[in-house]
N, CA, C and O of each residue as an XYZ file, in Angstrom:
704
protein
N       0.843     -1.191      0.000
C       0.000      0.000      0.000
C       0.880      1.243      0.000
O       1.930      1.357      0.632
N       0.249      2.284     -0.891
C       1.206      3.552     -0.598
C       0.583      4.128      0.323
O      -0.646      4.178      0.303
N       1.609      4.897      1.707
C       1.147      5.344      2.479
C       0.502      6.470      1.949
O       0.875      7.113      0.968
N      -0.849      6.755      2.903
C      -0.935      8.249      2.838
C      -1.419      9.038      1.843
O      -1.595     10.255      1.899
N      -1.705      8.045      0.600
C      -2.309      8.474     -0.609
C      -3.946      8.207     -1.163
O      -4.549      7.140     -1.044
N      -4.209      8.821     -1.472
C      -5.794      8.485     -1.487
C      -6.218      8.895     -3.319
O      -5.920      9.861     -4.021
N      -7.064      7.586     -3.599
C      -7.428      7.653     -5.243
C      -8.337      8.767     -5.444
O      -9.515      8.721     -5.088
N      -7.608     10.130     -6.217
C      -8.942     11.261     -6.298
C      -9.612     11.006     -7.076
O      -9.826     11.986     -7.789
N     -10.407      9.670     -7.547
C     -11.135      9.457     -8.596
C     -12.455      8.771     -7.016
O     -13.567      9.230     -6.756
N     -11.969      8.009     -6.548
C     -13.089      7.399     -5.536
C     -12.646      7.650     -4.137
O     -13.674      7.549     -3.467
N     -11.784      7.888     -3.456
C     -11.402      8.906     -2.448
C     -10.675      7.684     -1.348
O     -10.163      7.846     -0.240
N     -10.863      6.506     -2.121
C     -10.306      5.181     -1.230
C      -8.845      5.169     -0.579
O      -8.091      6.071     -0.944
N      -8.589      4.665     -0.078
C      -6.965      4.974      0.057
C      -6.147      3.508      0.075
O      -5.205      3.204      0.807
N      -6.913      2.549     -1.140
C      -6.718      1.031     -1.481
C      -5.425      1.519     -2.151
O      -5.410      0.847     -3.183
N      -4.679      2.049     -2.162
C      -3.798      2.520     -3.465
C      -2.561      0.897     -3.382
O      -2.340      0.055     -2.511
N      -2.153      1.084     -4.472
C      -0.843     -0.072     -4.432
C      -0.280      0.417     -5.443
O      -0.790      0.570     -6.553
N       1.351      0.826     -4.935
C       2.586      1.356     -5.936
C       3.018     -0.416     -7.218
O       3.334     -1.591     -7.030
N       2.769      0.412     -8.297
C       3.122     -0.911     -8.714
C       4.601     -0.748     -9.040
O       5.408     -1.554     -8.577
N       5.052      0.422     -9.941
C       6.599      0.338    -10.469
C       6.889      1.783     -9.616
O       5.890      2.384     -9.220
N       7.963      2.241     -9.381
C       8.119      3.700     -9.080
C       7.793      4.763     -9.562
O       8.202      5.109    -10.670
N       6.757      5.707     -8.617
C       5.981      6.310     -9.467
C       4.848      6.377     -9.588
O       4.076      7.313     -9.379
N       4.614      4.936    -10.088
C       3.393      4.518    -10.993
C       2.556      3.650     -9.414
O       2.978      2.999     -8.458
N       0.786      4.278    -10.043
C      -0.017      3.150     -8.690
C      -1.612      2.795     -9.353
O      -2.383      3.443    -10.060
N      -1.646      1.875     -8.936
C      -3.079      1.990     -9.058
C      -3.949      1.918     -7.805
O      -3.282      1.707     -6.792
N      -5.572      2.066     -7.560
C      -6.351      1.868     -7.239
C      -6.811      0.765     -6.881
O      -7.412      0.167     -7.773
N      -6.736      0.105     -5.586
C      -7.164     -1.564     -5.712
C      -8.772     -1.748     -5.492
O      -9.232     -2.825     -5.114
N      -9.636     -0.538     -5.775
C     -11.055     -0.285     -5.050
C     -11.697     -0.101     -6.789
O     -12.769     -0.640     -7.067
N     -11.104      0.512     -7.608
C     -11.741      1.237     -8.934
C     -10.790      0.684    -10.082
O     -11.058      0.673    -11.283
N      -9.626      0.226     -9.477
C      -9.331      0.065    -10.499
C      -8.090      1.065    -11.635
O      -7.545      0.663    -12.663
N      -7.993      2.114    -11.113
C      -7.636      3.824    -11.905
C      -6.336      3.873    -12.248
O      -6.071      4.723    -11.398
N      -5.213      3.667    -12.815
C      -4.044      3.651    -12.827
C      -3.849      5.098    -12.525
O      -4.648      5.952    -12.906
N      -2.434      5.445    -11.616
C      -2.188      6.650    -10.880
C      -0.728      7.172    -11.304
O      -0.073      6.150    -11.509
N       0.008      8.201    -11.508
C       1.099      8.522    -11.350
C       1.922      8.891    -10.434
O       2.162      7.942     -9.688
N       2.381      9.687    -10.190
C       2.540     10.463     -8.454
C       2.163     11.789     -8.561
O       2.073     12.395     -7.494
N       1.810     12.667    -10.040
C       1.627     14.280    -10.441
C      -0.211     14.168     -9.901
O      -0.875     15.197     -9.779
N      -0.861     12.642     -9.609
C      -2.486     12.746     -9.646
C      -2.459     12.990     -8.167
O      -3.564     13.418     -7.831
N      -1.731     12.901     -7.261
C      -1.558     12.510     -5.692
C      -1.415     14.030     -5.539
O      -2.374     14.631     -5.055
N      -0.097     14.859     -5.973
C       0.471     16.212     -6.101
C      -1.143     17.055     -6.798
O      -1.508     18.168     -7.175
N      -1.239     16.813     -6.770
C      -1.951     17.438     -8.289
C      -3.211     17.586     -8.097
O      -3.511     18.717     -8.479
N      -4.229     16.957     -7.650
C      -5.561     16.271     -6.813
C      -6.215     17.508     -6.969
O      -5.915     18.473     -6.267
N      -7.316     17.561     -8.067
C      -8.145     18.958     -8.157
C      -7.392     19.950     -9.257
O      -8.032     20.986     -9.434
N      -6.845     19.908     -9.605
C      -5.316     20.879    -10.557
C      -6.121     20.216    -11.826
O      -6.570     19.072    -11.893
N      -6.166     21.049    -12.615
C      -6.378     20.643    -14.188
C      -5.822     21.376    -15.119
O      -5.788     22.585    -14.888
N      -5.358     20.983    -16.144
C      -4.671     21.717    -17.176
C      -6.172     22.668    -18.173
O      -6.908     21.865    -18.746
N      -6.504     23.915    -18.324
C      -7.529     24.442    -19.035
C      -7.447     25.602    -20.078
O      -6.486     26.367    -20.002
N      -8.167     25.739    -20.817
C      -8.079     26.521    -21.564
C      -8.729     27.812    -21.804
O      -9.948     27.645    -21.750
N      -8.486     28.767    -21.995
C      -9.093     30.031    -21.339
C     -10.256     30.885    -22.364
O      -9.952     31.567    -23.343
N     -11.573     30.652    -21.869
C     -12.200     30.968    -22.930
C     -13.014     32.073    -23.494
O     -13.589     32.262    -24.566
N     -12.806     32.962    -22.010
C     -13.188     34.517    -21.898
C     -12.461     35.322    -20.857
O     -12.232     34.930    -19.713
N     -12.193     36.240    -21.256
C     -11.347     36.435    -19.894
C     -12.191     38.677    -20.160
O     -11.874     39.316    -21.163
N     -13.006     39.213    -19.203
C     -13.640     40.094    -19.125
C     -12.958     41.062    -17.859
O     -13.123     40.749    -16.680
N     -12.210     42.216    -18.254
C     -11.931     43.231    -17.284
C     -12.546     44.153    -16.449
O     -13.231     45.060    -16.920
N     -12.386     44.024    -15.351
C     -13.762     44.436    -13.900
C     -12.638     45.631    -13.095
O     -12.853     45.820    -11.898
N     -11.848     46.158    -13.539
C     -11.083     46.743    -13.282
C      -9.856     46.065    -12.893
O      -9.166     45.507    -13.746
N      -9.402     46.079    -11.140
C      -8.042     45.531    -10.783
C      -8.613     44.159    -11.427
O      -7.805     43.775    -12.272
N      -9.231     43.674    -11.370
C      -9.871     42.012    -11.611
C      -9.826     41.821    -12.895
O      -9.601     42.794    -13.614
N     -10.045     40.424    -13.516
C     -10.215     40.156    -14.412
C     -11.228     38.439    -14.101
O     -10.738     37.462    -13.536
N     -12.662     38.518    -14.654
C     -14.004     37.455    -14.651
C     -13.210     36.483    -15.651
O     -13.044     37.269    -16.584
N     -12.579     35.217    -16.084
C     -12.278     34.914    -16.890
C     -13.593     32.848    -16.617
O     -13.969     32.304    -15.579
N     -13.762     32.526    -17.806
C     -14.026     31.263    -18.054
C     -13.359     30.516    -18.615
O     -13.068     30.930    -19.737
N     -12.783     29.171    -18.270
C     -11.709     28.195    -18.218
C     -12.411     26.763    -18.586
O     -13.040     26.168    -17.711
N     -12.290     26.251    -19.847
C     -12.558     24.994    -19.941
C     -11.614     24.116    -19.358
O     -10.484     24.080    -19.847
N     -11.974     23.221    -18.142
C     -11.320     22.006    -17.768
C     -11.955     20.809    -17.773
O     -12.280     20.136    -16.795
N     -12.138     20.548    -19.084
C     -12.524     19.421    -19.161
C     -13.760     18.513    -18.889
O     -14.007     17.350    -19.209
N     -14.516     19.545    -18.116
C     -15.885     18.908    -17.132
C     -16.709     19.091    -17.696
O     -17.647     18.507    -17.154
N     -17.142     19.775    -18.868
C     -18.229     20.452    -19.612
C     -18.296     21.994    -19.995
O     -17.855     22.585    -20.981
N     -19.366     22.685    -18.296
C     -19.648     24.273    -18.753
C     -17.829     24.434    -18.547
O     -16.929     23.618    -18.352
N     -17.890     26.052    -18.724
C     -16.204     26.224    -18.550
C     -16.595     26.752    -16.841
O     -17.746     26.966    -16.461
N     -15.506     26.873    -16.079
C     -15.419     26.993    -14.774
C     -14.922     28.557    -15.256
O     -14.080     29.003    -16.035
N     -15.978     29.139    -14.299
C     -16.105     30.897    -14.107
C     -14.521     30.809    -12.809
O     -14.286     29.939    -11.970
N     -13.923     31.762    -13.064
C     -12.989     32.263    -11.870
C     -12.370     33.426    -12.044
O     -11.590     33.689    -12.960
N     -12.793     34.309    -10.957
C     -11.876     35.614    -10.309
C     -10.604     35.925    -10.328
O     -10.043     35.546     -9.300
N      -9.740     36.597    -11.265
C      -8.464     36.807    -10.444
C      -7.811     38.270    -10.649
O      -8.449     39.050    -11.357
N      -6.630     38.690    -10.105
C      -5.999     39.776    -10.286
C      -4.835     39.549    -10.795
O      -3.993     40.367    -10.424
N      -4.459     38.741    -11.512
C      -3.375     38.227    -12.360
C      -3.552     39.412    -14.127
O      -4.341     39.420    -15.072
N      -2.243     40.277    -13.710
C      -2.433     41.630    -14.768
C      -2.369     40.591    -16.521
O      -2.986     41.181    -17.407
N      -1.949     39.713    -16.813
C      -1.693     38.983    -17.828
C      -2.421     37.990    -18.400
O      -1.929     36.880    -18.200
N      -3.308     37.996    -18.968
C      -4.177     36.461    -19.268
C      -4.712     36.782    -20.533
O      -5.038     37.962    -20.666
N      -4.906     35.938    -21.618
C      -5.574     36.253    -22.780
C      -5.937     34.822    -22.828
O      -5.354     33.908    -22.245
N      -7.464     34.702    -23.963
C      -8.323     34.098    -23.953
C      -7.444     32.924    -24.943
O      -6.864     33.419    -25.909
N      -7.345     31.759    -24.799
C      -6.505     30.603    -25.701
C      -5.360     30.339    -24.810
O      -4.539     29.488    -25.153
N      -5.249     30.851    -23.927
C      -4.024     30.686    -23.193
C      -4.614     28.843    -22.400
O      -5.736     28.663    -21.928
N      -3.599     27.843    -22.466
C      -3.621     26.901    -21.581
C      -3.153     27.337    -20.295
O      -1.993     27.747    -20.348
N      -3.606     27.376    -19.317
C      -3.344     27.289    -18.107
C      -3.375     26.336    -16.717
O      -4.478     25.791    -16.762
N      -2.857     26.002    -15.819
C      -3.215     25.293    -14.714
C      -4.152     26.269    -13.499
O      -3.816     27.283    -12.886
N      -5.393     25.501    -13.473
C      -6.504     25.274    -12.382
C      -6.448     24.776    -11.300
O      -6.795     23.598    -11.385
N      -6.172     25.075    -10.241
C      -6.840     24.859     -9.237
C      -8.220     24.980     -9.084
O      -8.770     26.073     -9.219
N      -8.975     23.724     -8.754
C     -10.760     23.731     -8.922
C     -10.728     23.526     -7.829
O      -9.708     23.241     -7.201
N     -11.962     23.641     -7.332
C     -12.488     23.384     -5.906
C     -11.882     22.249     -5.259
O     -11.598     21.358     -6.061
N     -11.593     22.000     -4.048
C     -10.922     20.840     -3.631
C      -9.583     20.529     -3.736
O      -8.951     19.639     -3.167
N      -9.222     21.357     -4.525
C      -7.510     21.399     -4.536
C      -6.838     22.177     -3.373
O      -7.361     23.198     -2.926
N      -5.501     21.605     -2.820
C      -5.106     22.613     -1.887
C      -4.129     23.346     -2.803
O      -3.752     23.147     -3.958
N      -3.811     24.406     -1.735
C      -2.804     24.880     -2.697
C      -1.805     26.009     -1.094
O      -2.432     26.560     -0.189
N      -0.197     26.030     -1.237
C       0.724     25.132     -2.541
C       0.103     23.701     -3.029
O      -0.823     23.334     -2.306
N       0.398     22.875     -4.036
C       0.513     21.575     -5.088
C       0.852     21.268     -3.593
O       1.155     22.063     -2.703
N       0.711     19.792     -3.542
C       1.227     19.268     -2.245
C       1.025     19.506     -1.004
O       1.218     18.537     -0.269
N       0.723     20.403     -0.543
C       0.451     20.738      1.037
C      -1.026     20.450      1.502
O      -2.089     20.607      0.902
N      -0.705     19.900      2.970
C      -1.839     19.330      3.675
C      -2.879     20.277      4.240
O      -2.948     21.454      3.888
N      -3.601     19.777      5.037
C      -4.996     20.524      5.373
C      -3.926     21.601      6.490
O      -4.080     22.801      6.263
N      -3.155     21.342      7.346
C      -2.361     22.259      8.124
C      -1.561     23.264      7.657
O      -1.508     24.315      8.296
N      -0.924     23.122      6.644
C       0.218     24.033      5.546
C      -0.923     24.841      4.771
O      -0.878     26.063      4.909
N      -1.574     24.503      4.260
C      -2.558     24.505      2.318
C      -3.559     25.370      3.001
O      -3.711     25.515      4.214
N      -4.214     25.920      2.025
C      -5.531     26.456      2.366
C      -6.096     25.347      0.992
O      -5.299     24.947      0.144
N      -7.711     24.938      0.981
C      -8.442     24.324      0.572
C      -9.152     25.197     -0.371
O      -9.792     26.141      0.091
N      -9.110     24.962     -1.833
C      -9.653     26.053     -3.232
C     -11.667     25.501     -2.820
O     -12.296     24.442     -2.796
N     -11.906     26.663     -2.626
C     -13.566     26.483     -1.938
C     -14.138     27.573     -3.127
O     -13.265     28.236     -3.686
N     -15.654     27.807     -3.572
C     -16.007     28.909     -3.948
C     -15.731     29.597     -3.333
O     -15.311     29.467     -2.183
N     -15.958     30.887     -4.176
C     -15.597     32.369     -2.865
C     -16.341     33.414     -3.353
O     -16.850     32.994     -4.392
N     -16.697     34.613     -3.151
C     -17.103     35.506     -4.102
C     -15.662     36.907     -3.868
O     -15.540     37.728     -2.959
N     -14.931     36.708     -4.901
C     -14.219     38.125     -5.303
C     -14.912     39.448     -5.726
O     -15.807     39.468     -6.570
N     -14.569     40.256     -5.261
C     -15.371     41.580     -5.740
C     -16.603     41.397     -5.972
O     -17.054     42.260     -6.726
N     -17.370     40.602     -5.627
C     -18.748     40.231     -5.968
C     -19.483     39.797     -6.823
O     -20.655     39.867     -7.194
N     -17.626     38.863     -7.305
C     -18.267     37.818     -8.406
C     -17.750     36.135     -8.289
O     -16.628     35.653     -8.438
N     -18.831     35.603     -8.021
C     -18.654     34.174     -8.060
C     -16.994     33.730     -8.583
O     -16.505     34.013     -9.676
N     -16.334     32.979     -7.483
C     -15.139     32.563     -8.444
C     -14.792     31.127     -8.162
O     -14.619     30.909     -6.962
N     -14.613     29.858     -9.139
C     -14.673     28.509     -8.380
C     -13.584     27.877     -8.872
O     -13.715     26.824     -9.495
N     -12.301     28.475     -8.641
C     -10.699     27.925     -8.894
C     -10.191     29.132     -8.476
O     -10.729     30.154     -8.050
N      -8.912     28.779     -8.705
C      -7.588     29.780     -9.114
C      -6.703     29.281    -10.268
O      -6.479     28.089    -10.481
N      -6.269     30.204    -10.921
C      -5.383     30.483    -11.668
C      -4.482     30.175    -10.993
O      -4.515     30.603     -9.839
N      -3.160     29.210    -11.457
C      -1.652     28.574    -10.397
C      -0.418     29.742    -11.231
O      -0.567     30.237    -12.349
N       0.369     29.882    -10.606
C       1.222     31.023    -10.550
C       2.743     29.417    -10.125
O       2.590     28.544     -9.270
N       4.095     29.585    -11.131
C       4.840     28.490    -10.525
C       4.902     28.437     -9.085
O       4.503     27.441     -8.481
N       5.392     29.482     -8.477
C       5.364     28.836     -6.935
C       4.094     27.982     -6.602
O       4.224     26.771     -6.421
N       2.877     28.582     -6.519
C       1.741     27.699     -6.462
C       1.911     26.241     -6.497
O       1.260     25.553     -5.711
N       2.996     25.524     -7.611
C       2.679     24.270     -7.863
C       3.950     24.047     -7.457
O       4.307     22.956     -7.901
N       4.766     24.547     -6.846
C       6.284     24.180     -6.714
C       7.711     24.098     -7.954
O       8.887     23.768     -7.809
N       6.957     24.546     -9.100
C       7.920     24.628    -10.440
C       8.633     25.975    -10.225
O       8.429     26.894     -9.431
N       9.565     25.777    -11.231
C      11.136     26.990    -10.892
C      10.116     27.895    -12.358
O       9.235     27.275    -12.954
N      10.421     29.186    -12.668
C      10.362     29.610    -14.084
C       9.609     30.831    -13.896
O       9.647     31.802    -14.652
N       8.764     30.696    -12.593
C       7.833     32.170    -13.076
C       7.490     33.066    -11.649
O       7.531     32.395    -10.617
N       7.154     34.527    -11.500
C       7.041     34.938    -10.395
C       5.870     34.777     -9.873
O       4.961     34.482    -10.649
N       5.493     34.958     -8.069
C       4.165     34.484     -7.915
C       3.619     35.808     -8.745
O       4.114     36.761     -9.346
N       2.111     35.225     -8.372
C       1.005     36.345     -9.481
C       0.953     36.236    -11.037
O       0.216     36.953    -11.714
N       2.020     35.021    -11.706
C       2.569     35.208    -13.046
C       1.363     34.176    -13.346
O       1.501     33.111    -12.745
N       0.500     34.250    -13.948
C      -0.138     32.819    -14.468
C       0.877     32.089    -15.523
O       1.647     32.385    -16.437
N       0.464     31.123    -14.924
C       1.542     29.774    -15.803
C       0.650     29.310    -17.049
O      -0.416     28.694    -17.021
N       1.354     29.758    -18.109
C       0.899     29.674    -19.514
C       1.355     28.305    -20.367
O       2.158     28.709    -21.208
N       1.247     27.385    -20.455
C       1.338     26.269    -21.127
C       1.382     26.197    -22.633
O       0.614     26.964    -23.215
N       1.950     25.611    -23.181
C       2.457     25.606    -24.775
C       1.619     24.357    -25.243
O       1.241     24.421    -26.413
N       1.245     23.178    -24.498
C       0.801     22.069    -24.433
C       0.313     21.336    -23.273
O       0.674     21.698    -22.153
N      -0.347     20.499    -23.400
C      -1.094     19.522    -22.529
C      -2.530     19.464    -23.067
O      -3.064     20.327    -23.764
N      -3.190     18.074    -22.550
C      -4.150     17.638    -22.623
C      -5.004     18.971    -21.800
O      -4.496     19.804    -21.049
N      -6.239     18.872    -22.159
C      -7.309     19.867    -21.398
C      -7.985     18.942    -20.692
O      -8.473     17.994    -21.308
N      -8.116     19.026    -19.502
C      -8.635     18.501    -18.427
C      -7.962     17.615    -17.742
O      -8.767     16.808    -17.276
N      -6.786     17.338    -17.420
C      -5.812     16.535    -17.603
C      -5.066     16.783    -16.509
O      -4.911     18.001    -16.427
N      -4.365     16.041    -15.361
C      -3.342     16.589    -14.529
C      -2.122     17.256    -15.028
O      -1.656     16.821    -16.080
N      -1.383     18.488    -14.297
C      -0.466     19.130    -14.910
C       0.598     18.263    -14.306
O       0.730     17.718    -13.210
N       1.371     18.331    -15.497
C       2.890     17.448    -14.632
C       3.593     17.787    -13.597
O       3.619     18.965    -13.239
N       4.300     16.796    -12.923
C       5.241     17.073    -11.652
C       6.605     18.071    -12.137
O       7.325     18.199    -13.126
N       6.487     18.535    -11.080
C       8.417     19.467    -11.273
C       9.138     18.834    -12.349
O       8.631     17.850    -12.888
N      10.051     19.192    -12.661
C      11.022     18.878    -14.015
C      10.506     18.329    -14.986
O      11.324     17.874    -15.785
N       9.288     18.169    -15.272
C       8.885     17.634    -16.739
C       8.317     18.597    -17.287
O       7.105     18.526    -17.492
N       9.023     19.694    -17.647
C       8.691     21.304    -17.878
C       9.711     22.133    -18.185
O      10.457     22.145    -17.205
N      10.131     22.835    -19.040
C      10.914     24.076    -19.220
C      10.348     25.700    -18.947
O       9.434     26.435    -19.321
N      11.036     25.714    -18.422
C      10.291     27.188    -18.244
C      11.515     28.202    -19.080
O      12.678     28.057    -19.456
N      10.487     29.270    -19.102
C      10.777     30.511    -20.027
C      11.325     31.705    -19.110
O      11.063     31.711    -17.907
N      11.917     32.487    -19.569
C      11.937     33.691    -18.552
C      10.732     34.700    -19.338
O      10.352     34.652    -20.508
N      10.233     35.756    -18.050
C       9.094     36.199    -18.308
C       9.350     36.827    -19.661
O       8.406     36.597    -20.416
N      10.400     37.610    -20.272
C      10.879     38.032    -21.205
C      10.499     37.920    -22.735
O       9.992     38.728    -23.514
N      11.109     36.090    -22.929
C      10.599     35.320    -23.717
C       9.210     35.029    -24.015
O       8.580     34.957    -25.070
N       8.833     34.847    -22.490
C       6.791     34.810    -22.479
C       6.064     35.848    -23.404
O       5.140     35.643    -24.192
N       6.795     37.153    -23.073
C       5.704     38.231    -23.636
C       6.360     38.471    -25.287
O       5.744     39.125    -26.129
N       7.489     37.922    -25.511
C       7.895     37.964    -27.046
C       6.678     36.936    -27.908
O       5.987     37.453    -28.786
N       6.487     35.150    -27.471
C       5.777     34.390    -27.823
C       4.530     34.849    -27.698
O       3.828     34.995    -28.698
N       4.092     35.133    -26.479
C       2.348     35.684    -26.614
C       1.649     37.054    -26.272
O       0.490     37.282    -25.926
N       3.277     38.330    -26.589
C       2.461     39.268    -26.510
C       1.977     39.670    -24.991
O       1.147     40.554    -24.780
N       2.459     39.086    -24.217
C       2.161     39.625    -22.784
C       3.055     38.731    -22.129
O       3.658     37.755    -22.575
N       3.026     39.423    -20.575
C       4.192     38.745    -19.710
C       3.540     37.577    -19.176
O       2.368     37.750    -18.842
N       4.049     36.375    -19.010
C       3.338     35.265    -18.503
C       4.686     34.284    -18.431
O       5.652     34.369    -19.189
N       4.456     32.974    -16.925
C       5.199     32.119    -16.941
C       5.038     30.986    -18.324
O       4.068     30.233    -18.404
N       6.152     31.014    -19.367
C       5.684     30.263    -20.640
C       6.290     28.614    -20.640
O       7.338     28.297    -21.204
N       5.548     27.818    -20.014
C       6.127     26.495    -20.233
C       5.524     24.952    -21.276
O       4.422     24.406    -21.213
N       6.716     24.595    -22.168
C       6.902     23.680    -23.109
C       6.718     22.604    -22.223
O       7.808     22.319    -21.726
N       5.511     21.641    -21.671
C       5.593     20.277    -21.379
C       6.357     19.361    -22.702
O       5.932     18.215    -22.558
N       6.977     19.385    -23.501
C       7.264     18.219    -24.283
C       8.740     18.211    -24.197
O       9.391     17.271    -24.654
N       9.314     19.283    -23.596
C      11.113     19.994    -23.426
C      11.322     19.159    -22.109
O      12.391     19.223    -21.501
């Protein structure tokens, strides 16, 4: 059994490491990595309105679930096509930290608008490449999809970000 890990697909904690790394589910069945454990609520999404409220910005985020997930933020950089990492409800955040360290991603209302994620900034998830507040802009990944663990990522300096898309943003190549 892996300690301490629980399947975020059925919430069991049957887990069994099969190779390093790698686990499955002995309750569902689910094959696991170690980025689904890290990661738990985090989705890779795609940005499908993003509306300026002044300091704020109302943006809608397809992750994968259907409607797009409405969320609040004050992140000065975001344009609509941008892949990004989600924190959805139920995610803690930092990536990794427990109910004692983490605060728990809950609805909330920002400025007095419904918001049901966050936008992840690298520190957020523990990756090197971008400053907090920077939304982490993705070049690739699946949509709806866990974002990968530390080092399976290049990051950009903010520099490079706003040459490729025209604004400053953390810019990372999952396939580098």
């Amino acid at each position: 059994m892996a300690d301490g890990k629980k399947c975020p697909d059925c919430g069991t904690d049957t887990i069994m490491e099969m190779e390093e790394g790698e686990y499955m589910c002995e309750d569902c069945g689910v094959e696991l990595k170690e980025a689904d454990f890290k990661f738990a609520n985090y989705k890779i999404g795609l940005v499908k309105e993003v509306e300026d409220k002044g300091k704020l910005k109302v943006c809608k985020v397809d992750v994968g679930s259907g409607d797009p997930v409405q969320i609040v933020t004050n992140a000065k950089y975001l344009e609509v096509d941008w892949k990004v990492v989600v924190a959805t409800e139920g995610a803690m955040v930092p990536a990794g930290a427990d109910a004692e360290s983490g605060t728990l991603v809950a609805k909330a209302n920002v400025g007095g608008t419904p918001s049901f994620g966050m936008l992840c900034d690298c520190p957020m998830l523990g990756w090197k490449g971008g400053a907090a507040g920077q939304v982490v802009k993705l070049d690739d990944g699946e949509i709806g999809k866990t974002p990968p663990l530390k080092g399976q990522h290049e990051s950009r300096t903010a520099a490079a970000a706003m040459q490729v898309s025209g604004g400053a943003g953390a810019q990372l190549n999952l396939n580098d």
